[in-house]
Short mmCIF file of C-alpha atoms in Angstrom, two decimals:
data_model
loop_
_atom_site.label_atom_id
_atom_site.label_comp_id
_atom_site.label_asym_id
_atom_site.label_seq_id
_atom_site.Cartn_x
_atom_site.Cartn_y
_atom_site.Cartn_z
CA ILE A 1 -0.03 -0.05 -0.02
CA GLU A 2 2.71 2.44 0.83
CA HIS A 3 4.49 1.69 -2.42
CA ASP A 4 1.33 2.33 -4.44
CA LEU A 5 0.66 5.54 -2.53
CA GLY A 6 4.09 6.75 -3.46
CA ASN A 7 5.35 6.71 0.13
CA TYR A 8 8.55 5.13 -1.00
CA ALA A 9 10.70 5.83 2.10
CA THR A 10 8.34 4.01 4.32
CA ALA A 11 7.77 1.19 1.77
CA GLU A 12 11.47 0.67 1.41
CA GLN A 13 11.97 0.25 5.19
CA MET A 14 9.15 -2.28 5.49
CA LEU A 15 10.21 -4.25 2.41
CA LYS A 16 13.76 -4.36 3.37
CA ARG A 17 12.74 -6.20 6.60
CA VAL A 18 10.60 -8.57 4.53
CA VAL A 19 13.29 -9.44 2.12
CA ALA A 20 15.80 -9.95 5.02
CA ALA A 21 13.47 -12.30 6.69
CA SER A 22 12.39 -14.14 3.53
CA PRO A 23 15.10 -13.77 0.88
CA SER A 24 13.43 -16.09 -1.54
CA ASP A 25 10.04 -14.32 -1.69
CA ILE A 26 9.80 -12.98 -5.21
CA GLN A 27 6.89 -10.55 -4.63
CA SER A 28 8.69 -8.65 -1.89
CA ARG A 29 11.92 -8.42 -3.99
CA ARG A 30 9.92 -7.12 -6.91
CA LEU A 31 8.23 -4.36 -4.71
CA LEU A 32 11.53 -3.44 -3.03
CA ALA A 33 13.28 -3.12 -6.44
CA SER A 34 10.35 -1.07 -7.75
CA THR A 35 10.60 1.24 -4.77
CA LEU A 36 14.41 1.67 -5.28
CA VAL A 37 13.99 2.35 -9.05
CA ARG A 38 11.44 5.03 -8.33
CA THR A 39 13.70 6.75 -5.91
CA GLY A 40 16.73 6.70 -8.25
CA GLN A 41 18.61 3.90 -6.38
CA GLY A 42 19.34 1.76 -9.45
CA ALA A 43 22.45 0.16 -8.13
CA ARG A 44 20.67 -1.11 -4.99
CA ALA A 45 17.67 -2.23 -7.15
CA ARG A 46 20.13 -4.29 -9.29
CA GLU A 47 21.45 -6.06 -6.20
CA VAL A 48 17.86 -6.82 -5.05
CA LEU A 49 16.96 -8.34 -8.47
CA GLU A 50 20.19 -10.15 -9.12
CA PRO A 51 19.34 -13.40 -7.22
CA LEU A 52 16.08 -13.72 -9.28
CA LEU A 53 17.91 -13.05 -12.53
CA LYS A 54 20.67 -15.50 -11.76
CA SER A 55 18.31 -18.26 -10.51
CA GLY A 56 16.19 -18.10 -13.74
CA THR A 57 13.03 -17.38 -11.74
CA ALA A 58 12.56 -13.89 -13.09
CA ASP A 59 9.09 -13.36 -14.55
CA ALA A 60 8.13 -10.59 -16.92
CA THR A 61 7.65 -8.00 -14.13
CA VAL A 62 11.16 -8.75 -12.74
CA LEU A 63 12.66 -8.34 -16.19
CA LEU A 64 10.74 -5.16 -16.75
CA LEU A 65 12.27 -3.73 -13.60
CA ALA A 66 15.73 -4.94 -14.58
CA GLY A 67 15.33 -3.10 -17.88
CA GLU A 68 14.38 0.12 -16.03
CA VAL A 69 17.43 -0.25 -13.85
CA GLU A 70 19.74 -0.57 -16.76
CA GLU A 71 17.99 2.26 -18.63
CA GLN A 72 18.63 4.51 -15.63
CA ALA A 73 22.26 3.47 -15.72
CA GLY A 74 22.56 4.33 -19.34
CA ASP A 75 23.26 0.69 -20.44
CA TYR A 76 20.73 0.61 -23.30
CA ARG A 77 22.01 -2.75 -24.68
CA LYS A 78 21.24 -4.54 -21.30
CA ALA A 79 18.02 -2.58 -20.89
CA LEU A 80 16.75 -3.58 -24.33
CA SER A 81 17.67 -7.19 -23.72
CA HIS A 82 15.63 -7.24 -20.46
CA PHE A 83 12.68 -5.49 -22.04
CA GLU A 84 12.66 -7.98 -24.93
CA ARG A 85 12.89 -10.98 -22.67
CA ALA A 86 9.95 -9.64 -20.67
CA LEU A 87 7.93 -9.40 -23.99
CA ALA A 88 8.96 -12.87 -24.88
CA LEU A 89 7.44 -14.12 -21.55
CA GLU A 90 4.38 -11.83 -21.78
CA ALA A 91 3.70 -10.80 -25.30
CA GLY A 92 2.13 -7.29 -25.63
CA LEU A 93 3.22 -6.18 -22.09
CA PHE A 94 2.59 -2.54 -22.39
CA GLU A 95 5.29 -1.17 -20.13
CA ALA A 96 7.95 -3.40 -21.71
CA SER A 97 6.90 -2.35 -25.18
CA ILE A 98 7.19 1.26 -24.19
CA GLY A 99 10.46 0.66 -22.45
CA ALA A 100 12.02 -1.06 -25.50
CA ALA A 101 10.92 1.76 -27.77
CA ARG A 102 12.14 4.32 -25.40
CA VAL A 103 15.58 2.74 -25.18
CA ARG A 104 15.75 2.36 -29.00
CA LEU A 105 15.07 6.18 -29.33
CA ARG A 106 17.91 6.93 -26.86
CA ALA A 107 20.23 4.50 -28.60
CA GLY A 108 19.63 6.01 -31.98
CA ASP A 109 17.29 3.48 -33.54
CA ALA A 110 14.55 6.06 -34.02
CA GLU A 111 12.87 4.59 -37.10
CA ARG A 112 12.29 1.21 -35.43
CA ALA A 113 11.25 2.86 -32.14
CA VAL A 114 8.70 5.16 -33.88
CA ALA A 115 7.24 2.22 -35.80
CA ASP A 116 6.95 0.24 -32.60
CA LEU A 117 5.26 3.05 -30.72
CA GLU A 118 2.77 3.56 -33.44
CA ALA A 119 1.98 -0.17 -33.35
CA VAL A 120 1.57 -0.07 -29.55
CA ALA A 121 -0.74 2.94 -29.90
CA ARG A 122 -2.89 1.02 -32.41
CA ALA A 123 -3.00 -2.09 -30.36
CA ASP A 124 -3.78 -0.48 -26.94
CA ALA A 125 -6.30 2.22 -27.70
CA LYS A 126 -7.09 2.90 -24.01
CA ARG A 127 -3.58 3.98 -22.91
CA ALA A 128 -1.69 7.18 -23.90
CA GLY A 129 1.92 6.26 -23.11
CA ALA A 130 3.04 5.47 -26.63
CA ASP A 131 1.34 8.53 -28.08
CA LEU A 132 2.80 10.87 -25.49
CA LEU A 133 6.28 9.59 -26.19
CA LEU A 134 5.72 9.98 -29.97
CA VAL A 135 4.63 13.59 -29.61
CA ASP A 136 7.48 14.51 -27.31
CA TRP A 137 9.92 12.91 -29.75
CA PHE A 138 8.57 14.72 -32.81
CA LEU A 139 8.34 18.12 -30.99
CA ALA A 140 11.93 17.79 -29.77
CA ARG A 141 13.12 17.38 -33.35
CA GLY A 142 10.83 20.09 -34.78
CA GLN A 143 8.67 17.62 -36.73
CA LEU A 144 5.54 19.66 -36.01
CA ASP A 145 3.33 18.03 -38.60
CA ARG A 146 3.95 14.56 -37.27
CA ALA A 147 3.62 15.79 -33.71
CA GLN A 148 0.17 17.32 -34.57
CA SER A 149 -1.09 14.19 -36.32
CA ALA A 150 -0.16 12.04 -33.31
CA ALA A 151 -1.68 14.55 -30.87
CA GLU A 152 -4.94 14.87 -32.90
CA ALA A 153 -5.19 11.06 -33.06
CA LEU A 154 -4.77 10.91 -29.28
CA VAL A 155 -7.46 13.50 -28.59
CA LEU A 156 -9.87 11.60 -30.80
CA ARG A 157 -9.15 8.30 -29.14
CA LEU A 158 -8.96 9.53 -25.54
CA PRO A 159 -11.10 12.73 -25.38
CA ASP A 160 -11.64 12.42 -21.61
CA ASP A 161 -8.00 12.13 -20.68
CA PRO A 162 -6.42 15.52 -19.72
CA ARG A 163 -3.03 14.41 -21.06
CA SER A 164 -4.56 14.28 -24.53
CA HIS A 165 -5.58 17.93 -24.52
CA HIS A 166 -2.36 18.98 -22.71
CA THR A 167 -0.31 17.27 -25.35
CA PHE A 168 -2.29 18.85 -28.16
CA GLY A 169 -1.77 22.26 -26.39
CA LEU A 170 1.98 21.74 -26.32
CA VAL A 171 1.85 21.17 -30.13
CA ARG A 172 -0.26 24.29 -30.75
CA LEU A 173 2.35 26.14 -28.57
CA ALA A 174 5.21 24.87 -30.61
CA ARG A 175 3.34 26.17 -33.68
CA LYS A 176 3.04 29.64 -32.01
CA ASP A 177 -0.78 29.31 -31.68
CA ALA A 178 -1.19 30.68 -28.20
CA ALA A 179 -4.95 30.90 -28.36
CA GLY A 180 -5.21 27.27 -29.51
CA ALA A 181 -2.78 26.16 -26.83
CA ARG A 182 -4.66 28.00 -24.09
CA ALA A 183 -7.99 26.37 -25.23
CA ALA A 184 -6.41 22.87 -25.03
CA PHE A 185 -4.88 23.56 -21.64
CA ASP A 186 -8.24 24.89 -20.48
CA LYS A 187 -9.88 21.75 -21.61
CA ALA A 188 -7.37 19.65 -19.73
CA ILE A 189 -8.07 21.57 -16.49
CA SER A 190 -11.84 21.20 -17.00
CA LEU A 191 -11.37 17.49 -17.09
CA ALA A 192 -9.00 17.33 -14.13
CA PRO A 193 -8.77 20.54 -12.08
CA ARG A 194 -5.70 19.33 -10.30
CA PHE A 195 -3.81 18.30 -13.43
CA LEU A 196 -0.53 20.12 -12.70
CA PRO A 197 1.11 20.02 -16.11
CA ALA A 198 -1.84 21.94 -17.68
CA ALA A 199 -1.83 24.50 -14.80
CA ARG A 200 1.88 25.01 -15.26
CA SER A 201 1.48 25.51 -18.97
CA LEU A 202 -1.29 28.03 -18.57
CA ALA A 203 0.92 29.87 -16.06
CA ALA A 204 3.70 29.98 -18.59
CA LEU A 205 1.40 31.46 -21.14
CA ASP A 206 0.35 34.12 -18.66
CA VAL A 207 3.88 35.02 -17.63
CA GLY A 208 5.00 35.55 -21.24
CA SER A 209 7.29 34.52 -24.03
CA ASN A 210 10.33 33.67 -21.95
CA SER A 211 8.43 31.11 -19.93
CA ILE A 212 6.95 29.68 -23.10
CA LYS A 213 10.31 29.06 -24.60
CA LEU A 214 11.43 27.40 -21.37
CA LEU A 215 8.28 25.20 -21.35
CA ILE A 216 8.77 23.95 -24.89
CA GLY A 217 12.52 23.50 -24.29
CA THR A 218 11.89 21.02 -21.57
CA LEU A 219 9.86 18.49 -23.50
#
């Protein structure tokens, strides 16, 4: 419960005691490794997962975590290997598919990664992760037409998700359409009044051009 609530310091202390008392318990090791990954303690997470990886008892979730650890460490070859092994055990595992594509983007295999993300977006119409990564990638490289196409498709598919409208607003902002961006950010806020990214984007619009440039530059 503490892990799922994001109370990682408390979760870590509890899970460390469980792992110490029952070293062979896979579930507690998974949760402890997940906690450590989410607090940037990749080296310690690797140590926690290592017995499972060496024993051959690693399931898809363990391999997914191992991939995240190696991605944090910048070892994209190992990360990709873990993500692909997770997919071999559980075909279509969303997080592993996204992880593999994300690593390929960072490793320079953009063409394959973009194709994979587009396939994931088509296959899993109820989740936005692949689309969000695509739009960010296109925006960062100034490919505004492709970014807009991906953002429009996301809004059509998930009209009740505030991230859809916020992402579309970022595309309009990159196209210097402040009015269109504001309308999209307002829509995101109307769907989720506590959605911080849209509130931050609206604030940047209100402050002025310097903040807008900073906002786009952090995508």
